[in-house]
Structures are given as structure tokens and as C-alpha cells.
CSV table of C-alpha atoms and ligand atoms in Angstrom, one decimal:
chain,number,residue,atom,x,y,z
A,223,MET,CA,0.1,0.1,0.2
A,224,GLN,CA,2.7,2.4,-0.2
A,225,ALA,CA,2.4,3.7,-3.8
A,226,PHE,CA,-1.2,4.2,-2.4
A,227,GLN,CA,-0.4,6.0,0.7
A,228,ASP,CA,2.1,8.6,-1.4
A,229,ASP,CA,-0.9,9.2,-3.8
A,230,PHE,CA,-3.3,9.9,-0.8
A,231,ARG,CA,-0.8,12.3,0.9
A,232,THR,CA,-0.3,14.0,-3.0
A,233,LEU,CA,-4.2,14.8,-3.6
A,234,ALA,CA,-4.3,15.5,-0.4
A,235,GLN,CA,-2.5,18.8,-0.9
A,236,PHE,CA,-5.0,20.0,-3.6
A,237,GLY,CA,-7.5,22.2,-1.4
A,238,LEU,CA,-5.7,21.2,2.0
A,239,GLN,CA,-8.0,23.7,4.9
A,240,ALA,CA,-6.3,25.2,7.9
A,241,ASP,CA,-8.4,23.0,9.8
A,242,GLY,CA,-6.9,19.8,8.1
A,243,GLY,CA,-10.1,19.2,6.2
A,244,VAL,CA,-10.4,19.7,2.2
A,245,SER,CA,-12.0,22.1,0.4
A,246,ARG,CA,-12.1,20.3,-3.7
A,247,LEU,CA,-15.4,21.6,-4.8
A,248,ALA,CA,-16.7,20.6,-8.6
A,249,PHE,CA,-14.1,22.3,-11.4
A,250,SER,CA,-12.6,24.4,-9.0
A,251,LYS,CA,-8.8,25.0,-9.2
A,252,ALA,CA,-8.1,22.5,-6.2
A,253,ASP,CA,-10.5,19.9,-8.2
A,254,GLN,CA,-8.3,21.1,-11.7
A,255,GLN,CA,-5.3,20.3,-10.1
A,256,ALA,CA,-6.4,16.9,-8.8
A,257,ARG,CA,-7.6,16.2,-12.2
A,258,SER,CA,-4.5,16.9,-14.1
A,259,TRP,CA,-2.2,14.7,-11.5
A,260,LEU,CA,-4.8,12.1,-12.0
A,261,ILE,CA,-4.4,12.4,-15.8
A,262,GLN,CA,-0.5,12.2,-15.0
A,263,ARG,CA,-0.9,9.5,-12.9
A,264,MET,CA,-3.1,7.5,-15.3
A,265,HIS,CA,-0.8,8.0,-18.3
A,266,GLN,CA,2.2,6.8,-16.0
A,267,LEU,CA,0.2,3.8,-15.5
A,268,GLY,CA,-0.2,3.3,-18.5
A,269,LEU,CA,-3.8,3.3,-19.1
A,270,GLN,CA,-5.7,5.4,-22.3
A,271,VAL,CA,-7.2,8.2,-21.2
A,272,GLN,CA,-10.2,10.3,-21.8
A,273,LEU,CA,-12.4,12.7,-20.9
A,274,ASP,CA,-16.1,12.0,-21.7
A,275,ALA,CA,-19.1,14.5,-22.4
A,276,ALA,CA,-20.1,14.5,-18.8
A,277,GLY,CA,-16.7,15.1,-17.6
A,278,ASN,CA,-15.5,12.0,-16.3
A,279,LEU,CA,-11.7,11.0,-16.1
A,280,ARG,CA,-11.6,7.7,-17.2
A,281,GLY,CA,-8.7,5.7,-17.2
A,282,ARG,CA,-8.6,2.1,-19.5
A,283,LEU,CA,-6.1,-0.8,-19.3
A,284,VAL,CA,-6.4,-2.9,-22.5
A,285,GLY,CA,-7.5,-6.7,-22.1
A,286,ASP,CA,-6.6,-8.9,-24.5
A,287,GLN,CA,-9.8,-8.8,-26.2
A,288,PRO,CA,-10.2,-4.7,-26.0
A,289,HIS,CA,-13.7,-5.3,-28.0
A,290,LEU,CA,-15.2,-6.4,-24.7
A,291,PRO,CA,-17.0,-4.5,-22.3
A,292,ALA,CA,-14.8,-3.8,-19.6
A,293,ILE,CA,-15.2,-3.9,-15.5
A,294,ALA,CA,-15.1,-0.4,-14.2
A,295,THR,CA,-14.3,1.0,-10.8
A,296,GLY,CA,-13.7,4.2,-9.5
A,297,SER,CA,-15.6,7.2,-7.3
A,298,HIS,CA,-14.8,11.0,-7.0
A,299,LEU,CA,-12.3,13.5,-6.1
A,300,ASP,CA,-14.3,16.6,-5.4
A,301,SER,CA,-15.1,17.7,-1.8
A,302,VAL,CA,-17.7,19.5,0.4
A,303,PRO,CA,-16.4,22.7,1.4
A,304,ASN,CA,-13.9,21.6,4.5
A,305,GLY,CA,-14.4,18.0,3.8
A,306,GLY,CA,-12.3,15.0,4.5
A,307,HIS,CA,-9.9,13.4,2.9
A,308,TYR,CA,-11.8,9.9,2.3
A,309,ASP,CA,-14.7,10.2,0.7
A,310,GLY,CA,-14.5,9.3,-2.7
A,311,VAL,CA,-10.8,9.8,-2.8
A,312,ILE,CA,-10.6,6.2,-1.8
A,313,GLY,CA,-12.6,4.6,-4.4
A,314,VAL,CA,-10.5,6.7,-7.4
A,315,LEU,CA,-7.1,5.3,-5.4
A,316,ALA,CA,-8.0,1.7,-4.9
A,317,GLY,CA,-8.6,1.5,-8.8
A,318,LEU,CA,-5.1,2.6,-9.6
A,319,GLU,CA,-3.7,0.1,-6.8
A,320,VAL,CA,-5.4,-2.1,-8.3
A,321,VAL,CA,-4.0,-1.2,-11.8
A,322,ARG,CA,-0.2,-1.3,-10.3
A,323,ARG,CA,-1.2,-4.9,-9.4
A,324,LEU,CA,-2.1,-5.9,-12.1
A,325,ARG,CA,0.8,-5.1,-14.0
A,326,ARG,CA,2.8,-5.9,-11.2
A,327,ASN,CA,1.6,-9.4,-10.9
A,328,GLY,CA,1.8,-9.6,-14.8
A,329,GLN,CA,-1.7,-10.5,-14.7
A,330,HIS,CA,-3.8,-11.5,-18.0
A,331,LEU,CA,-7.0,-10.1,-18.3
A,332,ALA,CA,-9.2,-10.6,-21.6
A,333,ARG,CA,-11.7,-7.5,-20.6
A,334,PRO,CA,-10.4,-4.4,-20.5
A,335,VAL,CA,-11.0,-2.6,-17.2
A,336,GLU,CA,-11.6,0.9,-16.4
A,337,VAL,CA,-10.6,3.6,-13.5
A,338,ILE,CA,-13.1,6.1,-13.8
A,339,ASN,CA,-13.2,9.9,-11.5
A,340,PHE,CA,-16.7,10.9,-11.6
A,341,ALA,CA,-17.0,14.6,-12.0
A,342,ALA,CA,-19.2,17.1,-9.4
A,343,GLU,CA,-20.6,14.2,-7.2
A,344,GLU,CA,-21.2,16.0,-4.5
A,345,SER,CA,-23.8,18.6,-4.6
A,346,SER,CA,-22.4,22.2,-2.7
A,347,ARG,CA,-21.3,23.7,-6.3
A,348,PHE,CA,-24.3,22.6,-8.3
A,349,GLY,CA,-26.6,21.7,-6.0
A,350,ILE,CA,-27.2,18.7,-7.7
A,351,ALA,CA,-25.1,15.4,-6.5
A,352,THR,CA,-23.6,13.2,-8.7
A,353,LEU,CA,-23.8,14.9,-11.8
A,354,GLY,CA,-21.2,13.5,-13.9
A,355,SER,CA,-22.2,9.6,-13.4
A,356,LYS,CA,-25.9,11.3,-14.1
A,357,ALA,CA,-24.8,12.4,-17.0
A,358,ILE,CA,-23.1,10.0,-18.6
A,359,THR,CA,-25.6,7.0,-17.7
A,360,GLY,CA,-27.8,9.4,-20.2
A,361,LYS,CA,-29.9,10.6,-17.6
A,362,LEU,CA,-29.1,14.3,-18.2
A,363,THR,CA,-29.2,15.8,-21.6
A,364,ALA,CA,-25.9,18.7,-23.0
A,365,SER,CA,-28.7,21.3,-22.9
A,366,GLU,CA,-29.6,20.1,-19.4
A,367,LEU,CA,-25.6,20.8,-18.7
A,368,GLU,CA,-26.0,24.4,-20.0
A,369,GLN,CA,-28.9,24.7,-17.7
A,370,ILE,CA,-27.3,23.9,-14.5
A,371,HIS,CA,-25.5,26.8,-12.8
A,372,ASP,CA,-23.3,27.0,-9.6
A,373,GLU,CA,-24.0,30.7,-7.6
A,374,GLN,CA,-21.7,32.6,-9.5
A,375,GLY,CA,-24.1,31.7,-12.6
A,376,ASN,CA,-21.6,29.5,-13.9
A,377,SER,CA,-22.7,26.7,-16.3
A,378,TYR,CA,-20.9,23.2,-15.9
A,379,ALA,CA,-20.9,22.9,-19.6
A,380,SER,CA,-19.3,25.7,-19.7
A,381,LEU,CA,-16.7,24.9,-17.2
A,382,LEU,CA,-16.2,21.5,-18.7
A,383,ARG,CA,-15.5,23.2,-21.8
A,384,GLN,CA,-12.9,25.6,-19.8
A,385,ALA,CA,-11.7,21.6,-18.7
A,386,GLY,CA,-11.3,20.8,-22.2
A,387,GLY,CA,-14.3,18.6,-22.4
A,388,GLN,CA,-16.9,18.2,-25.3
A,389,PRO,CA,-20.8,18.3,-23.8
A,390,GLU,CA,-22.0,18.8,-27.1
A,391,GLN,CA,-21.2,14.7,-27.9
A,392,LEU,CA,-23.1,13.4,-24.2
A,393,GLN,CA,-25.8,12.0,-26.4
A,394,HIS,CA,-22.9,10.2,-28.3
A,395,GLN,CA,-21.3,8.9,-25.2
A,396,ARG,CA,-24.4,7.5,-23.2
A,397,LEU,CA,-22.8,4.4,-21.3
A,398,ASN,CA,-24.2,1.3,-22.2
A,399,ARG,CA,-23.6,-2.7,-21.7
A,400,ARG,CA,-21.4,-2.8,-24.7
A,401,GLN,CA,-19.1,-0.5,-23.1
A,402,LEU,CA,-19.0,-1.9,-19.7
A,403,ALA,CA,-19.7,-4.8,-18.3
A,404,ALA,CA,-19.7,-4.1,-14.6
A,405,PHE,CA,-19.1,-1.5,-12.1
A,406,ILE,CA,-18.3,-1.8,-8.5
A,407,GLU,CA,-17.5,1.0,-6.2
A,408,LEU,CA,-15.5,1.3,-3.1
A,409,HIS,CA,-16.2,4.0,-0.7
A,410,ILE,CA,-16.3,4.8,3.3
A,411,GLU,CA,-18.9,4.0,4.6
A,412,GLN,CA,-20.0,7.3,6.5
A,413,GLY,CA,-21.9,5.7,8.9
A,414,PRO,CA,-21.1,3.8,12.1
A,415,VAL,CA,-23.0,0.5,11.4
A,416,LEU,CA,-19.3,-1.5,10.1
A,417,GLU,CA,-17.3,-0.2,13.1
A,418,GLN,CA,-20.1,-0.8,15.2
A,419,GLN,CA,-20.2,-4.4,13.8
A,420,GLY,CA,-16.5,-5.0,13.8
A,421,CYS,CA,-16.3,-5.8,10.3
A,422,ALA,CA,-14.2,-4.0,7.6
A,423,LEU,CA,-15.9,-4.6,4.5
A,424,GLY,CA,-19.8,-3.6,3.9
A,425,LEU,CA,-21.5,-5.3,0.4
A,426,VAL,CA,-24.5,-2.5,-0.1
A,427,SER,CA,-27.8,-4.4,-0.8
A,428,ALA,CA,-29.4,-1.1,-1.5
A,429,ILE,CA,-29.3,2.9,-1.7
A,430,ALA,CA,-31.7,4.6,0.2
A,431,ALA,CA,-33.7,7.9,-1.1
A,432,ALA,CA,-35.0,10.5,0.6
A,433,SER,CA,-38.4,11.6,0.2
A,434,ARG,CA,-38.8,15.7,1.7
A,435,PHE,CA,-41.6,17.8,2.8
A,436,ARG,CA,-42.2,21.4,3.7
A,437,VAL,CA,-44.4,21.9,6.4
A,438,ARG,CA,-46.4,25.3,7.1
A,439,LEU,CA,-48.8,25.5,10.2
A,440,THR,CA,-51.1,28.6,11.0
A,441,GLY,CA,-52.5,29.0,13.8
A,442,ARG,CA,-53.3,32.5,15.8
A,443,ASN,CA,-50.6,35.2,17.4
A,444,ASP,CA,-52.0,36.0,20.9
A,445,HIS,CA,-50.5,37.7,24.1
A,446,SER,CA,-48.3,35.6,25.7
A,447,GLY,CA,-49.7,37.0,29.4
A,448,THR,CA,-53.3,37.2,28.8
A,449,THR,CA,-54.6,34.2,26.6
A,450,PRO,CA,-55.8,30.7,28.7
A,451,MET,CA,-53.7,27.6,27.5
A,452,PRO,CA,-57.1,26.0,26.5
A,453,LEU,CA,-57.8,29.2,24.1
A,454,ARG,CA,-54.3,29.1,22.1
A,455,ARG,CA,-53.9,28.1,18.9
A,456,ASP,CA,-50.1,27.8,19.1
A,457,ALA,CA,-48.5,26.9,16.0
A,458,LEU,CA,-45.0,26.2,17.3
A,459,ALA,CA,-46.7,23.7,20.0
A,460,ALA,CA,-48.1,21.6,16.8
A,461,ALA,CA,-44.7,21.8,15.4
A,462,ALA,CA,-43.4,20.3,18.4
A,463,GLU,CA,-45.3,17.5,18.9
A,464,MET,CA,-44.9,16.8,14.9
A,465,VAL,CA,-41.1,16.6,15.2
A,466,LEU,CA,-41.5,13.7,17.8
A,467,ALA,CA,-44.3,12.1,16.0
A,468,VAL,CA,-41.7,12.4,13.0
A,469,GLU,CA,-38.8,10.7,15.2
A,470,GLN,CA,-41.5,8.1,16.7
A,471,LEU,CA,-42.4,7.4,13.2
A,472,ALA,CA,-39.0,5.9,12.2
A,473,ARG,CA,-38.1,4.6,15.3
A,474,ASP,CA,-40.4,2.0,15.1
A,475,ILE,CA,-39.9,1.2,12.1
A,476,GLN,CA,-37.3,-2.1,12.7
A,477,ALA,CA,-35.2,-1.1,9.9
A,478,GLU,CA,-33.0,1.5,8.3
A,479,THR,CA,-35.7,4.2,8.1
A,480,VAL,CA,-34.5,7.4,9.1
A,481,ALA,CA,-36.7,10.6,9.4
A,482,THR,CA,-35.2,14.1,10.2
A,483,VAL,CA,-36.1,17.6,10.7
A,484,GLY,CA,-33.5,19.5,10.0
A,485,ARG,CA,-35.2,22.8,9.8
A,486,LEU,CA,-37.8,24.7,11.3
A,487,SER,CA,-38.9,28.2,12.2
A,488,CYS,CA,-41.5,30.0,13.9
A,489,SER,CA,-43.3,33.4,13.9
A,490,PRO,CA,-43.4,36.3,15.0
A,491,GLY,CA,-40.1,35.1,17.0
A,492,VAL,CA,-40.9,37.0,20.0
A,493,MET,CA,-40.8,36.0,23.6
A,494,ASN,CA,-44.4,37.4,24.6
A,495,VAL,CA,-46.0,36.4,22.0
A,496,VAL,CA,-48.1,32.7,21.0
A,497,PRO,CA,-46.4,31.6,18.0
A,498,GLY,CA,-48.9,31.9,15.0
A,499,SER,CA,-47.2,30.0,12.2
A,500,ALA,CA,-44.3,27.6,12.0
A,501,ASP,CA,-42.7,26.2,9.3
A,502,PHE,CA,-40.4,22.9,9.1
A,503,CYS,CA,-39.2,20.3,6.9
A,504,ILE,CA,-39.0,16.5,6.7
A,505,ASP,CA,-36.4,14.5,5.2
A,506,LEU,CA,-37.8,10.4,5.5
A,507,ARG,CA,-34.8,8.1,3.7
A,508,ASP,CA,-35.4,4.3,3.3
A,509,SER,CA,-34.1,2.0,1.2
A,510,ASP,CA,-37.6,-0.1,0.0
A,511,ALA,CA,-39.4,2.2,-2.0
A,512,SER,CA,-43.4,0.4,-0.8
A,513,ARG,CA,-42.3,1.3,3.0
A,514,LYS,CA,-41.3,4.7,2.1
A,515,GLU,CA,-44.9,4.6,0.2
A,516,ARG,CA,-46.7,3.6,3.6
A,517,LEU,CA,-44.5,5.9,6.0
A,518,THR,CA,-45.6,8.9,3.6
A,519,GLY,CA,-49.2,8.0,4.1
A,520,GLN,CA,-49.0,7.2,7.9
A,521,LEU,CA,-47.1,10.5,8.8
A,522,GLN,CA,-49.3,12.7,6.7
A,523,SER,CA,-52.2,11.5,8.6
A,524,GLN,CA,-50.5,11.8,11.9
A,525,LEU,CA,-49.5,15.2,11.3
A,526,GLN,CA,-53.4,16.1,10.2
A,527,ALA,CA,-54.0,14.5,13.6
A,528,ILE,CA,-52.1,16.8,15.5
A,529,ALA,CA,-53.6,19.6,13.3
A,530,ARG,CA,-57.0,19.0,13.9
A,531,ARG,CA,-56.5,18.5,17.6
A,532,ARG,CA,-54.8,21.7,18.1
A,533,GLU,CA,-56.7,23.6,15.6
A,534,ILE,CA,-53.9,24.7,13.6
A,535,ALA,CA,-53.9,24.9,9.6
A,536,LEU,CA,-51.6,22.4,8.1
A,537,HIS,CA,-49.7,22.5,4.6
A,538,ILE,CA,-47.7,19.9,3.4
A,539,ASP,CA,-45.6,20.4,0.3
A,540,LEU,CA,-44.0,17.6,-0.8
A,541,LEU,CA,-40.5,18.8,-2.3
A,542,SER,CA,-38.5,15.6,-3.7
A,543,ASN,CA,-39.2,11.6,-3.9
A,544,GLU,CA,-36.4,9.5,-4.9
A,545,GLN,CA,-36.3,6.2,-5.2
A,546,PRO,CA,-34.0,4.2,-3.7
A,547,VAL,CA,-32.1,1.6,-5.7
A,548,VAL,CA,-31.2,-2.0,-5.2
A,549,LEU,CA,-28.1,-3.1,-6.4
A,550,ASP,CA,-27.6,-5.9,-8.6
A,551,SER,CA,-28.0,-8.9,-5.9
A,552,GLN,CA,-26.0,-11.9,-8.2
A,553,LEU,CA,-22.9,-9.6,-8.5
A,554,ARG,CA,-23.2,-9.0,-4.6
A,555,GLN,CA,-23.2,-12.4,-3.9
A,556,ARG,CA,-20.5,-13.1,-6.0
A,557,ILE,CA,-18.2,-10.3,-4.7
A,558,ALA,CA,-19.1,-12.1,-0.9
A,559,ALA,CA,-18.2,-15.3,-2.4
A,560,ILE,CA,-14.6,-13.8,-3.7
A,561,ALA,CA,-14.5,-12.5,0.1
A,562,ARG,CA,-15.2,-15.5,1.6
A,563,ARG,CA,-12.5,-17.7,-0.4
A,564,HIS,CA,-9.9,-15.1,0.4
A,565,GLY,CA,-11.0,-15.3,3.9
A,566,GLN,CA,-12.7,-12.1,4.7
A,567,GLU,CA,-15.9,-11.2,6.1
A,568,THR,CA,-18.2,-9.1,4.2
A,569,LEU,CA,-21.6,-7.7,6.0
A,570,SER,CA,-24.4,-6.5,3.9
A,571,LEU,CA,-25.6,-2.7,4.8
A,572,VAL,CA,-28.0,-0.5,3.1
A,573,SER,CA,-26.7,3.3,2.1
A,574,GLY,CA,-27.9,6.0,3.8
A,575,ALA,CA,-26.1,8.3,1.5
A,576,GLY,CA,-26.2,8.6,-2.3
A,577,HIS,CA,-23.3,7.4,-4.7
A,578,ASP,CA,-22.3,7.2,-8.1
A,579,ALA,CA,-22.9,3.3,-8.2
A,580,MET,CA,-26.6,4.2,-7.9
A,581,GLN,CA,-26.2,6.4,-11.0
A,582,LEU,CA,-24.6,2.8,-12.6
A,583,ALA,CA,-27.0,0.5,-11.3
A,584,ASP,CA,-29.3,0.7,-14.2
A,585,VAL,CA,-26.8,0.2,-17.2
A,586,VAL,CA,-25.0,-2.3,-15.4
A,587,PRO,CA,-24.5,-4.5,-12.8
A,588,THR,CA,-22.7,-2.3,-9.7
A,589,ALA,CA,-21.5,-3.0,-6.5
A,590,LEU,CA,-20.7,-0.9,-3.8
A,591,LEU,CA,-18.0,-1.7,-1.2
A,592,PHE,CA,-17.7,0.0,1.9
A,593,VAL,CA,-15.0,0.2,4.6
A,594,PRO,CA,-15.4,2.0,8.1
A,595,SER,CA,-15.6,5.2,8.4
A,596,CYS,CA,-13.8,6.3,12.4
A,597,HIS,CA,-17.0,7.1,14.5
A,598,GLY,CA,-19.1,7.0,11.6
A,599,ILE,CA,-18.6,10.8,11.0
A,600,SER,CA,-17.9,11.9,7.5
A,601,HIS,CA,-18.3,15.5,5.6
A,602,ASN,CA,-16.2,17.0,8.1
A,603,SER,CA,-12.3,17.7,8.2
A,604,THR,CA,-11.7,14.7,10.8
A,605,GLU,CA,-13.2,12.1,8.7
A,606,GLN,CA,-11.0,9.1,9.0
A,607,THR,CA,-10.4,5.2,8.1
A,608,ALA,CA,-8.0,3.4,9.1
A,609,LEU,CA,-5.6,2.3,6.4
A,610,ALA,CA,-5.3,-1.2,7.3
A,611,ASP,CA,-9.6,-1.1,6.8
A,612,ILE,CA,-8.9,-0.1,3.4
A,613,ALA,CA,-6.4,-2.2,2.4
A,614,GLN,CA,-9.3,-4.9,2.6
A,615,GLY,CA,-10.4,-3.4,0.6
A,616,VAL,CA,-8.3,-2.6,-1.9
A,617,ASP,CA,-7.9,-6.8,-1.8
A,618,LEU,CA,-11.4,-7.4,-2.0
A,619,LEU,CA,-11.6,-4.9,-5.0
A,620,TYR,CA,-8.3,-6.4,-6.6
A,621,ALA,CA,-10.0,-9.9,-6.3
A,622,SER,CA,-13.5,-9.1,-8.0
A,623,VAL,CA,-11.8,-7.1,-10.8
A,624,VAL,CA,-9.4,-10.0,-11.9
A,625,GLU,CA,-12.5,-12.8,-11.3
A,626,LEU,CA,-15.2,-10.7,-13.4
A,627,ALA,CA,-12.0,-9.4,-16.3
A,628,GLN,CA,-11.4,-13.3,-16.7
A,629,ASP,CA,-14.7,-14.1,-17.4
A,630,THR,CA,-15.9,-13.7,-20.7
A,631,GLY,CA,-19.5,-14.4,-20.4
A,632,THR,CA,-22.5,-11.9,-19.0
A,633,ILE,CA,-21.8,-11.0,-15.7
B,61,ZN,ZN1,-18.8,10.3,-1.3
């Protein structure tokens, strides 16, 4: 893992912050430095480098049968502001390490192997996550890339052109099964489950998706001294009861369901006035689409009951409703079997966060491999994963790529 560690230390310099974290927003100067470095590294490893029409950097190791669909691996090098050094990075560097080992071992492969750095995975700059993987898998058009802007008004397409890309070629470059046979992403868990279970490797069965709601409550502003308790229509007290109902609803499901109220405000926001209006947002996530649907219904009827009892007017707006992604179970079982053969244990788990893998999953059989995050911390400058755990992930990734790239049948 010496070369991996050297690469890790080099990359960490691009966008390094005073607090030790990293700010490498998509297509920022720091991200461009990281991308230039990656192109150079890919060339050094003998990969054919391509900047695709969505902005992703792809390095291809040609196999004995170059026309066969490739086995791809990778993740992202961009970060959130003041983020950690492991999120995304280890997946790209693991891909380089796999190529290095293939070369060192003189390993012959039938299929090509591709290492991908997906562009703009984090939503921090453009407000949309997994932009590069979303676009190259056909979920965005070239003209939509012109319409996606950062806060300064720069379009994604214009930044991509400045980086040497050709967004107008997007429709001709959509990923399909003639180019890729499978995709495996290695990523940090960004949660506490693996550490808690004492397991170094996780295999993701499904990626949860969020439904988001905005709830607006209208009661009546009243004098806090003269209005007796039974006569109040306190919107904030109603909101408080609803927040607890949201929490209880998710707690009662014995699954990975999570529900969060992360923002709440009330007005007039004065100490001696009973608050007449309140406004909050709910983020409900589940890996099971039908359960999420059912919970949404329960949530609405519970909030309605609270509002009715308290004589509060209630408006619920659905802000977004994303669909959970179930990953290919055959590929997952195959990788679990490869792990067992190498004496490694894997834990099946659900991902609460989105990843590039979820965009690839409807195009090719896709696997998402997790290594533990210390204390479950991520999107934070103190984010960390033990080198020994990363090494386990790289070992399994390598063994999986070798097996799949030698398999010329349908994966
Ligand atoms: Zn990530």
C-alpha cells in the first residue's frame, strides 16, 4: 500500500484547509489540480485516458480482448467545503492500486479494466449530486448541462469546456452494456454500522432515497400573558409535537428507515407572543420504495390529526421524492463469495447516502463496497478510515476485478 499512501498524501495537498480538511469543489482550482494529477498518474500506469462528455476522467487498461465490455471501478475526487480526505478519494486511488497490482503481477485479463473519477459527485457547487455519473448514464442531456449553474452563474457545460470537455458529445457517449460489463465502487461508509459491528467490509444491498416535505402551520398570534392555555392555537407547540411524531414513526420501524427534521422556524419569534405560524422540513429516507410510500401516508395522517386537535391549519408540500436503488444481488453474492475465498468477512448493509454507484446501477450490474468510517464521521475534516481497513477493501476490489475481467460470459 506504499504507492497508495504516497498518492493519498499528494492528493490531500490539493485544496488542503488550515484545519486539516479539504475543500475541492467540483471544477474549482483545487479540483482541477487533482484532475491534472490523476491524468498524469493514469498515463504513468499505461492507461488510455479519456475525458468524457460529462466531465468524468476515465483511464482504460486494455485487456487481451479489447472489444469486450470493461470492468469499471472508481469514485470521485471532488469534496464538500471543508470535507474529509477519504470520501470518494479512496475509491479512485483503489482503482489505481488495482491497476498497479495487475501490472506488478503480470496478470492477464480478457476484459479491459477502467478506472473512473466521476465529476461533481457532491452537490455543494451545483445543487445536484452525482452530476457526472448521472449525465453519462443518460439521465441528463447536453442542453440540461447548459442550464445547471453554480451560485456565481457559471454553467456546468461552460466549466466542462474550460476543462477541455465536449458536453455537446454527450448523446453519443452514453454508457451502455457494450462498453461496461460491471461497475464496482469502493467508498467509505460515512456511518457507524461497520465499526459498531467490528467488520472491515460492507457490501451494499440498496441505496436509500429521500422524500422531502415542507410543512407550514398556521395558528394565531396571541398575547402570551392574557391568553389562557386552552384557548391558544400555538403553531410552534403543534410543530414540536409533529417533530416527535416524525421521530417516533421512524423509530417504530425496525429497519434502516430514518426521518429528520433539520430545520424549523416560527413567527413572529417574540418572547411574549404565542407563535401563530411555524414552518419545518422533513427528510424521510428508506431503501424500500413501498415502505417509504406507506410511511409517507402514515406521516401525513398523523400530522393532520395533531393539527386538527390543536385547530391549526396545515399545509404539506412534497419537495422531492427520490426512488431507492436496489443493487445487483448476483454480483453482490459473487463478491461476497470471492471475499470468503480470501478469508474475508463482509456485512450486507444499506447505504443511507447517495453515490455514483446508484447512477450506474440501471445501466450495468453494480456493486458498492464499504470500508468503516471512524466513529461514523464524514463530510467533516476529521473524517478517517484506518489504512488496514482500506487495504482490505483494495484486496477485495482487486480479487473481484481479476475474477470478473477474466470472465467473458454475461456478468
Ligand atoms: Zn462520496
